[in-house]
PDB file of C-alpha atoms and ligand atoms in Angstrom:
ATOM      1  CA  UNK F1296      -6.345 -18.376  13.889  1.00 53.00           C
ATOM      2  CA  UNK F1297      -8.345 -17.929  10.537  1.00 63.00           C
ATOM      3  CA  UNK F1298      -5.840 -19.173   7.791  1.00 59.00           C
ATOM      4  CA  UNK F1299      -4.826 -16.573   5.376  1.00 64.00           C
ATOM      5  CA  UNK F1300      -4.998 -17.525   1.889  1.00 55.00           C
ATOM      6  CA  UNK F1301      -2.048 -15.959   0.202  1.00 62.00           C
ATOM      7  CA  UNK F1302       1.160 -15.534   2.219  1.00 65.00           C
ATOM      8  CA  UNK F1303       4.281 -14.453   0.287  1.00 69.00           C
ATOM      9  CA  UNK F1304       7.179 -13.123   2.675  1.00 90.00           C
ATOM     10  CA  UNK F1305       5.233 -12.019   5.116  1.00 95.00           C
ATOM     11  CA  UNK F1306       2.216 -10.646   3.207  1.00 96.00           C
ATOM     12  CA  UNK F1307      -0.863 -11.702   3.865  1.00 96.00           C
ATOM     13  CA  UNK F1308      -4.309 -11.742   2.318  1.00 97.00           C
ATOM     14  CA  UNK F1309      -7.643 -13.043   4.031  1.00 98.00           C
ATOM     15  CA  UNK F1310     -10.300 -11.938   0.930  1.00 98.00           C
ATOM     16  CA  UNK F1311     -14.024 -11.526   2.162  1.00 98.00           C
ATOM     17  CA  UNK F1312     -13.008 -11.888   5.767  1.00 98.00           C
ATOM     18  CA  UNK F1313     -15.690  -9.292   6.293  1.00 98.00           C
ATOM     19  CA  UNK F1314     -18.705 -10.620   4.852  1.00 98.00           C
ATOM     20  CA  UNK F1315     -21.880  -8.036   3.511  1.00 98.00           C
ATOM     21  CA  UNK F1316     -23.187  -7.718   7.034  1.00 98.00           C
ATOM     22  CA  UNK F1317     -19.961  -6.651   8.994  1.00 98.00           C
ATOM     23  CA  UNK F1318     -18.705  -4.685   6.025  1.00 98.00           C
ATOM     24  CA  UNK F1319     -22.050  -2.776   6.393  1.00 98.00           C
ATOM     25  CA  UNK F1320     -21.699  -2.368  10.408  1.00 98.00           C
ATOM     26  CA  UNK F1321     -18.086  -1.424  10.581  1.00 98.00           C
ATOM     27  CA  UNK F1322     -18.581   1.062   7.774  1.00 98.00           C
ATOM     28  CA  UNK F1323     -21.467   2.506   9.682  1.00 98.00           C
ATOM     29  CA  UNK F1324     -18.922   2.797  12.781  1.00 98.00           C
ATOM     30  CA  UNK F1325     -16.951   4.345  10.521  1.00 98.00           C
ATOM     31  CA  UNK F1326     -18.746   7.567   9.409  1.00 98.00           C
ATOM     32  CA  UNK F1327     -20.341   7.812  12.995  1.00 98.00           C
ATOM     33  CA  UNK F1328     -16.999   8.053  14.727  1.00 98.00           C
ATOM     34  CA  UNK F1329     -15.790  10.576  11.800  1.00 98.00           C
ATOM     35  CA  UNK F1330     -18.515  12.785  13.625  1.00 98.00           C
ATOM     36  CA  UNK F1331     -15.882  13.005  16.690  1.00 97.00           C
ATOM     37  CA  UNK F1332     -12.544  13.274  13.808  1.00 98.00           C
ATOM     38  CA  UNK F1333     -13.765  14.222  10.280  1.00 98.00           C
ATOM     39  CA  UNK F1334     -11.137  13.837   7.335  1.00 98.00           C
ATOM     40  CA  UNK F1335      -8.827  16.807   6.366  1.00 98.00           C
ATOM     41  CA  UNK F1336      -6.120  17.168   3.732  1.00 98.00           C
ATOM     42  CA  UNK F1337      -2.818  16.028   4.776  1.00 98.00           C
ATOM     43  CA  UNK F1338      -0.212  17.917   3.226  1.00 98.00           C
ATOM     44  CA  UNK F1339       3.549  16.967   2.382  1.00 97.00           C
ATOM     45  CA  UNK F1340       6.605  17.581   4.189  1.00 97.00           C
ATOM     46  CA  UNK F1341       8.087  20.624   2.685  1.00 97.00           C
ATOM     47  CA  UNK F1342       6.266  21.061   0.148  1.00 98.00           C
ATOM     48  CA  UNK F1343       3.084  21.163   1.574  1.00 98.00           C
ATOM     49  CA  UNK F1344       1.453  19.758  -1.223  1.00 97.00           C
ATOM     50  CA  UNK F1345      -2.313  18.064  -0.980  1.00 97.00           C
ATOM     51  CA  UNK F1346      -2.382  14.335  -0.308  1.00 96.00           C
ATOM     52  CA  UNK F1347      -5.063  12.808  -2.729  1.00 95.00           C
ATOM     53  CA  UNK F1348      -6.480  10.962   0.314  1.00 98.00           C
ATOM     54  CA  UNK F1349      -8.236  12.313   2.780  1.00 98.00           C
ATOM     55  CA  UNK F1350      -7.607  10.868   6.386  1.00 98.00           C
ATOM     56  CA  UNK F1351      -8.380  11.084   9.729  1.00 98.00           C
ATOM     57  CA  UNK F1352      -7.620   8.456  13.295  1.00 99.00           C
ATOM     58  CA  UNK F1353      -9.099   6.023  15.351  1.00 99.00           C
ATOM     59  CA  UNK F1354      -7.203   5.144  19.070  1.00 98.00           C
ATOM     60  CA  UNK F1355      -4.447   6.929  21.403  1.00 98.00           C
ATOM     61  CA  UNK F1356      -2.741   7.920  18.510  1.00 98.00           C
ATOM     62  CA  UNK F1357      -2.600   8.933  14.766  1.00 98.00           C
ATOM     63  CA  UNK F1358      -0.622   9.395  12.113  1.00 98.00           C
ATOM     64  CA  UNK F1359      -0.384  12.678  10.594  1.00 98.00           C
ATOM     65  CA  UNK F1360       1.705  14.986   8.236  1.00 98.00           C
ATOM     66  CA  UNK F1361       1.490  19.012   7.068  1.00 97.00           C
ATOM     67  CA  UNK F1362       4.548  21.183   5.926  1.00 97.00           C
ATOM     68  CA  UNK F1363       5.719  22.037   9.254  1.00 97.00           C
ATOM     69  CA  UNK F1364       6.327  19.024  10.678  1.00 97.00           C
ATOM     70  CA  UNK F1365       6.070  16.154   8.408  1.00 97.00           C
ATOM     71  CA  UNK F1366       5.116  12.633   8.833  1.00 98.00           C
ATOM     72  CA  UNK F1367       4.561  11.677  13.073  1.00 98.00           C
ATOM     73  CA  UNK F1368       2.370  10.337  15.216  1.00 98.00           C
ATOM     74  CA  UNK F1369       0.227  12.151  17.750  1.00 98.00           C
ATOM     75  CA  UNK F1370      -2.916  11.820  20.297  1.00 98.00           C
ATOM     76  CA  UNK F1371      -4.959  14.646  18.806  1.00 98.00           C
ATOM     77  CA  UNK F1372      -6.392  15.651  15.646  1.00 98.00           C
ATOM     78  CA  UNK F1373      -4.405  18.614  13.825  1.00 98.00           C
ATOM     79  CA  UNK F1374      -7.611  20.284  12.864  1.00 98.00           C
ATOM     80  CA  UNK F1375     -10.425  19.932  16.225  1.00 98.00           C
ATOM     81  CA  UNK F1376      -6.900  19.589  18.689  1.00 98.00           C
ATOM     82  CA  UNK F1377      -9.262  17.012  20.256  1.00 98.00           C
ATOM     83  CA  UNK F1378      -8.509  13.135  21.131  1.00 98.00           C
ATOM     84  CA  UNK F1379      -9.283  10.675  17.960  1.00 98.00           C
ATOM     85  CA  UNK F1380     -12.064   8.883  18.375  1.00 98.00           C
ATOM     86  CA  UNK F1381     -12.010   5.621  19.759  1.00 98.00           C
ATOM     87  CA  UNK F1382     -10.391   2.315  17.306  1.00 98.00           C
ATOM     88  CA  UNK F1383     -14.491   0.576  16.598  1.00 98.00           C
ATOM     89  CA  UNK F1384     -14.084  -2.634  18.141  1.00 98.00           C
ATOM     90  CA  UNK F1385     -14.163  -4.655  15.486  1.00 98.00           C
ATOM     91  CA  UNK F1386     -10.635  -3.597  14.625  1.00 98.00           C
ATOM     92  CA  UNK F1387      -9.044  -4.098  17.874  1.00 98.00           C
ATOM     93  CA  UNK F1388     -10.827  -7.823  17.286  1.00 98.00           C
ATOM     94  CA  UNK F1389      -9.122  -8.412  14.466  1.00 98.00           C
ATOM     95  CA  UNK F1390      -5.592  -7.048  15.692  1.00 98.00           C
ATOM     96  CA  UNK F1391      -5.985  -9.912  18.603  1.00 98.00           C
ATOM     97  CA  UNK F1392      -7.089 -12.618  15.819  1.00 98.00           C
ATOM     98  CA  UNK F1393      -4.730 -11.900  13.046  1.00 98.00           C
ATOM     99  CA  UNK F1394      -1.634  -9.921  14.075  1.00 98.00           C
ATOM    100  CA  UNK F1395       0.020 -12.158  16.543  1.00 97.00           C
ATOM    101  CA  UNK F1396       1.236  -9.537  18.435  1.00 97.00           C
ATOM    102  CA  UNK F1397       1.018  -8.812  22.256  1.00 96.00           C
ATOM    103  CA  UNK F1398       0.250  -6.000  22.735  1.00 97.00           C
ATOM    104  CA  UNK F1399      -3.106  -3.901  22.031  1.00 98.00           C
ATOM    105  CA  UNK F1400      -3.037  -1.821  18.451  1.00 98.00           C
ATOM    106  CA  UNK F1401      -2.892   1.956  18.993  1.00 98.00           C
ATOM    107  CA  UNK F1402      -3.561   3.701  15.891  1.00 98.00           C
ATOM    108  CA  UNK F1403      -6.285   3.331  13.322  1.00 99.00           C
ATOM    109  CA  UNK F1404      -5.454   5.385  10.203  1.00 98.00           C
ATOM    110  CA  UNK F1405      -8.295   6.048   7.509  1.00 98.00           C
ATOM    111  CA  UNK F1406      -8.072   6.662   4.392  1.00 98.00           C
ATOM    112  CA  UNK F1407     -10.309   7.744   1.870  1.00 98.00           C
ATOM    113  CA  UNK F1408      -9.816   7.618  -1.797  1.00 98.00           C
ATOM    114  CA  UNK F1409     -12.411   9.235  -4.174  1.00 97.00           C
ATOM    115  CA  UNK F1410     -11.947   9.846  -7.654  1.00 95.00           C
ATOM    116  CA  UNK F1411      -8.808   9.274  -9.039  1.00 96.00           C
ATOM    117  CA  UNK F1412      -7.021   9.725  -5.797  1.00 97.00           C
ATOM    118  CA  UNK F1413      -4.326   6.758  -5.409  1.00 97.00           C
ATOM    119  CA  UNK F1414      -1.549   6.694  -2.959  1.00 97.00           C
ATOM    120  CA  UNK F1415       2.516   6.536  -3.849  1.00 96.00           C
ATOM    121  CA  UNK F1416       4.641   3.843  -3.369  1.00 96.00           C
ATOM    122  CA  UNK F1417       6.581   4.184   0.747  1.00 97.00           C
ATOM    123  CA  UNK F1418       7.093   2.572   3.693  1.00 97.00           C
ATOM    124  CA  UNK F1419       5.307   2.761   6.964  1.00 97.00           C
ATOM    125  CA  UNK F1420       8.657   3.619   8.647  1.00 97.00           C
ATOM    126  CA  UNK F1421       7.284   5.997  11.589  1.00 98.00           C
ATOM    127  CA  UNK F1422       6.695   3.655  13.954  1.00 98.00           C
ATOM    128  CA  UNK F1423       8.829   2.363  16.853  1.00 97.00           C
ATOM    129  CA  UNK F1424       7.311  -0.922  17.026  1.00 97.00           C
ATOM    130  CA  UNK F1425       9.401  -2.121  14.317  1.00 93.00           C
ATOM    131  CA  UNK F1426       7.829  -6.141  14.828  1.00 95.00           C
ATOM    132  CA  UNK F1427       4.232  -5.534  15.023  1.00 98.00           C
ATOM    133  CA  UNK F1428       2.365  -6.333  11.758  1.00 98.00           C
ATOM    134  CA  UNK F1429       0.167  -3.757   9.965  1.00 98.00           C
ATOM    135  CA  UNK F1430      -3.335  -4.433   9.685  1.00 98.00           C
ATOM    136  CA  UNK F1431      -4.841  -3.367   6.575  1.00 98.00           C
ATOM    137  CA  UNK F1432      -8.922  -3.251   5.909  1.00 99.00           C
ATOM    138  CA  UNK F1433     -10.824  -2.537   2.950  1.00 99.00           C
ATOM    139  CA  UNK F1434     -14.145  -1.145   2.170  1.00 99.00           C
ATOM    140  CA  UNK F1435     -15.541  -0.341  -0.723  1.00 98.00           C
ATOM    141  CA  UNK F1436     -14.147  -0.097  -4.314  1.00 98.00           C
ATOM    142  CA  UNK F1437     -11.297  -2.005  -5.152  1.00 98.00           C
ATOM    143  CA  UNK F1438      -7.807  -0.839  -4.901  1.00 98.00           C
ATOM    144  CA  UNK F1439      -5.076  -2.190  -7.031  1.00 98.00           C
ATOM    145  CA  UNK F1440      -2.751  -2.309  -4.264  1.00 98.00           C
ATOM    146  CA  UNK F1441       0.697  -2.993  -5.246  1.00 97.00           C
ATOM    147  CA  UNK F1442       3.461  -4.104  -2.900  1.00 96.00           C
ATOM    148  CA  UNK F1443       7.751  -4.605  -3.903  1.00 95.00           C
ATOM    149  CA  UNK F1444      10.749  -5.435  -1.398  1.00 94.00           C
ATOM    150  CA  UNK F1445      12.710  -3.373   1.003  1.00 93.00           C
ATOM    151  CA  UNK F1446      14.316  -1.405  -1.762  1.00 94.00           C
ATOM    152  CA  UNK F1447      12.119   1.301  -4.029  1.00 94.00           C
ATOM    153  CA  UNK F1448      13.395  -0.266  -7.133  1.00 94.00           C
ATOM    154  CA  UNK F1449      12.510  -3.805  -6.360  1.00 93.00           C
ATOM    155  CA  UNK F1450      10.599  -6.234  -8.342  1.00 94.00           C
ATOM    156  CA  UNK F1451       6.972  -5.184  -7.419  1.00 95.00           C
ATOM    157  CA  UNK F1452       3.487  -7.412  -7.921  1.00 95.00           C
ATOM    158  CA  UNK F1453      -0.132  -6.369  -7.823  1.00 97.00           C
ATOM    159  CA  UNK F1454      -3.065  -7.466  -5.543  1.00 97.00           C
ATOM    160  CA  UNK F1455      -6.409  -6.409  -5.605  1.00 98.00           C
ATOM    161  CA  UNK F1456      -7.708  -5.514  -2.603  1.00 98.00           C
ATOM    162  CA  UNK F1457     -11.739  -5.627  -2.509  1.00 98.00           C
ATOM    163  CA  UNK F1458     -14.479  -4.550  -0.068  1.00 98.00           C
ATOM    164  CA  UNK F1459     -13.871  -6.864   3.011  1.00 98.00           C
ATOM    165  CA  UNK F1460     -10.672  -8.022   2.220  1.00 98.00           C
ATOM    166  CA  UNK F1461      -8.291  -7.807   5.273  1.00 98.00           C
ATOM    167  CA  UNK F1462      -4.296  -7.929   4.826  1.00 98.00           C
ATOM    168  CA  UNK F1463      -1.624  -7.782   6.562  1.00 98.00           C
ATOM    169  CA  UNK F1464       2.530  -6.827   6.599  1.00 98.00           C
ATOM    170  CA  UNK F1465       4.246  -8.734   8.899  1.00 97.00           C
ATOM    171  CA  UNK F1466       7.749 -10.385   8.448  1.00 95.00           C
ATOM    172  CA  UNK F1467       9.896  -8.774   5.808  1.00 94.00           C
ATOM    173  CA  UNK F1468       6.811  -7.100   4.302  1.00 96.00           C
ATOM    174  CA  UNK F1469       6.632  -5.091   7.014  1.00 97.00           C
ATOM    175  CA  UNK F1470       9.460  -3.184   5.660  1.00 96.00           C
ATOM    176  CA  UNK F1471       8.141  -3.218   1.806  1.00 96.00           C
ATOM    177  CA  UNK F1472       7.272  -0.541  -0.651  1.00 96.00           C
ATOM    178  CA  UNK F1473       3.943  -0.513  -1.579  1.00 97.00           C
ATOM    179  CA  UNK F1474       1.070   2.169  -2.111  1.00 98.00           C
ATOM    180  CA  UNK F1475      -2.003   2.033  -4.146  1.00 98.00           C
ATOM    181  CA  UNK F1476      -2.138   2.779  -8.154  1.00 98.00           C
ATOM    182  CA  UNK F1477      -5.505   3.175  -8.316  1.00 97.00           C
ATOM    183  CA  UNK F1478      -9.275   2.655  -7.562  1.00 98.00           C
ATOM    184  CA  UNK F1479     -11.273   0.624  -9.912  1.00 98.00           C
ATOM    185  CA  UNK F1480     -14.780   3.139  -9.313  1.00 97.00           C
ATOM    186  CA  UNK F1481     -17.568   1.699  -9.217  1.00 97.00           C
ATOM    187  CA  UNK F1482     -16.711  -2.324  -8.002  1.00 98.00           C
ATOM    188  CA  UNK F1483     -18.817  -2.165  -4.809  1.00 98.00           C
ATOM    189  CA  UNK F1484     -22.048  -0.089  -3.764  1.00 97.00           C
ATOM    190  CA  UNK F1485     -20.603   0.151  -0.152  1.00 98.00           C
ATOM    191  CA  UNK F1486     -20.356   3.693   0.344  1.00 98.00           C
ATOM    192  CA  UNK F1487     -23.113   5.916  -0.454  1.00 96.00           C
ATOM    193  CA  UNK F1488     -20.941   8.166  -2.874  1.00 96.00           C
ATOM    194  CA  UNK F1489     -18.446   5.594  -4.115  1.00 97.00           C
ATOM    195  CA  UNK F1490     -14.604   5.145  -3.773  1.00 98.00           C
ATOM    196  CA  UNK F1491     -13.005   3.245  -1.234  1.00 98.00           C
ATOM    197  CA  UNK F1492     -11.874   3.482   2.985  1.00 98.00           C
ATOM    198  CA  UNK F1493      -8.891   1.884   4.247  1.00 98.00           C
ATOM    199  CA  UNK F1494      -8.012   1.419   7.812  1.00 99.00           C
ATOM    200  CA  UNK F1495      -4.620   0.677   8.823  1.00 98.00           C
ATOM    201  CA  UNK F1496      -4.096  -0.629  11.990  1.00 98.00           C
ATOM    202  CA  UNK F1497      -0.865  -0.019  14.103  1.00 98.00           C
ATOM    203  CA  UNK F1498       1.119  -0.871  17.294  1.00 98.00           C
ATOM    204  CA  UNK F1499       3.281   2.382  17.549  1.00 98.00           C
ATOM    205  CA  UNK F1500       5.264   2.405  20.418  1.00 98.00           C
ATOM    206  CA  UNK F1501       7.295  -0.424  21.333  1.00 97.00           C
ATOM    207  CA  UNK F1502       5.158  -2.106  24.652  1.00 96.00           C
ATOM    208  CA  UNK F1503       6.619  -1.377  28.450  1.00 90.00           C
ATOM    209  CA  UNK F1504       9.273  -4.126  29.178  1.00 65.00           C
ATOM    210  CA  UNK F1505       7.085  -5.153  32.184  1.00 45.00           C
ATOM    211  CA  UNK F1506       5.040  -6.803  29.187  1.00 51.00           C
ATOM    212  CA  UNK F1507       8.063  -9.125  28.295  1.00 45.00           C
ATOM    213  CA  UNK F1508       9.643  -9.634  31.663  1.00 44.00           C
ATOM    214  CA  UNK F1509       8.099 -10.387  34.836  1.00 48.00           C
ATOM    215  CA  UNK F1510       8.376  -7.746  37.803  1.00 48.00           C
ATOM    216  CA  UNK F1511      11.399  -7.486  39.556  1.00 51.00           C
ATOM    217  CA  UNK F1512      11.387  -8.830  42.915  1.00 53.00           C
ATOM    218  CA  UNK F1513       9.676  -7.201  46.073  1.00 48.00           C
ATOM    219  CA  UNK F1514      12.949  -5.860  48.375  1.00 42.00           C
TER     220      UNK F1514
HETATM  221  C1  SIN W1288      -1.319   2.671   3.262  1.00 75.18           C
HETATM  222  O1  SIN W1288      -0.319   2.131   2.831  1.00 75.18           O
HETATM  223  O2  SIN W1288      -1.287   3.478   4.215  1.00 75.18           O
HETATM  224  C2  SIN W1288      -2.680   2.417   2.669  1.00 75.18           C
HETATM  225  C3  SIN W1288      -2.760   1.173   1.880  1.00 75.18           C
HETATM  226  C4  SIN W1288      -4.132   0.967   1.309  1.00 75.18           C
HETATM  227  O3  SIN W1288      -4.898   1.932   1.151  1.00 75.18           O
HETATM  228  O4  SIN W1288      -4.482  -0.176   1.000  1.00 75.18           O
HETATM  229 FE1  FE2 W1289       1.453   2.232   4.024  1.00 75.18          FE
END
């Protein structure tokens, strides 16, 4: 397995995993499969307020939120009611090479931040699959990413997180605060009107027993 080169309780950071060439092709993947499931405006729970993101899914399911129903998962886009478009395999190749986990990922979540869009400090806390790691890809500008400890008020530190950098939460990280305090515009010539993707990459639902434990016993 490719050696990360920061690890700090379960965060890890592998910068320019993706070099020019493969930040170029998965980019193009990208925007072709946002044909299929273009980016919307996720709202807030309650208050229905406008993310400054714009997102959309790759794989069996997504993560979505509006007023109604808040912050879930489902199979189909909440604007086309069609299937996401397939997770480009390049991600699901670097799930099996980084996350350690056994079991395929299921939900690609990108995000794109133009402008001064930036994203709160939270915690992925909506999926099942409590152990699996979260992937996290960059493309594009550079985010300050910034990531604390299990508890909002924690002692927090930044990272900068540039085009082909690949993290990852795994361990007690997996459970941190973190979010994104801004975009430095204007780092990388990636994307053809600036700002920056991220795609998140999730195991959702915990996998089938049968995975762990062999099949019971022909009667
Ligand atoms: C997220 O926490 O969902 C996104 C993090 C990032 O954009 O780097
Ligand atoms: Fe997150």
């Amino acid at each position: 397995m490719t050696r990360p080169a920061s690890d700090f309780d379960g965060f890890r950071l592998w910068p320019g995993l993706l070099d020019r060439a493969a930040q170029e092709a998965l980019r193009d993947e990208v925007f072709a499969r946002m044909r299929g499931g273009p980016l919307y405006i996720p709202r807030m729970p309650k208050s229905g307020l406008p993310m400054r993101v714009r997102m959309t899914n790759f794989g069996a399911l997504g993560w979505v939120t509006d007023k109604e129903q808040g912050y879930r998962y489902q199979a189909t886009h909440p604007e086309t009611g069609k299937a996401w478009p397939e997770m480009p395999p390049k991600v699901v190749e670097l799930w099996n090479e980084l996350s350690g986990y056994d079991a395929p990922p299921e939900a690609c979540l990108v995000n794109l931040y133009e402008g001064d869009a930036r994203m709160g400090l939270h915690v992925d806390s909506d999926e099942d699959a409590w152990d699996a790691p979260v992937l996290s890809i960059s493309l594009g500008d550079t985010a300050m990413f910034r990531i604390g400890g299990s508890v909002r008020s924690d002692p927090t530190r930044s990272v900068r997180l540039a085009s082909g950098d690949v993290c990852m939460l795994s361990g007690a990280a997996r459970r941190a605060y973190h979010g994104v305090d801004r975009i430095m515009n204007g780092t990388s010539r990636l994307l053809p009107k600036g700002g920056r993707l991220n795609l998140t990459v999730r195991r959702v639902t915990v996998p089938s027993s049968s995975r762990a434990s062999p099949p019971p016993a022909q009667a």
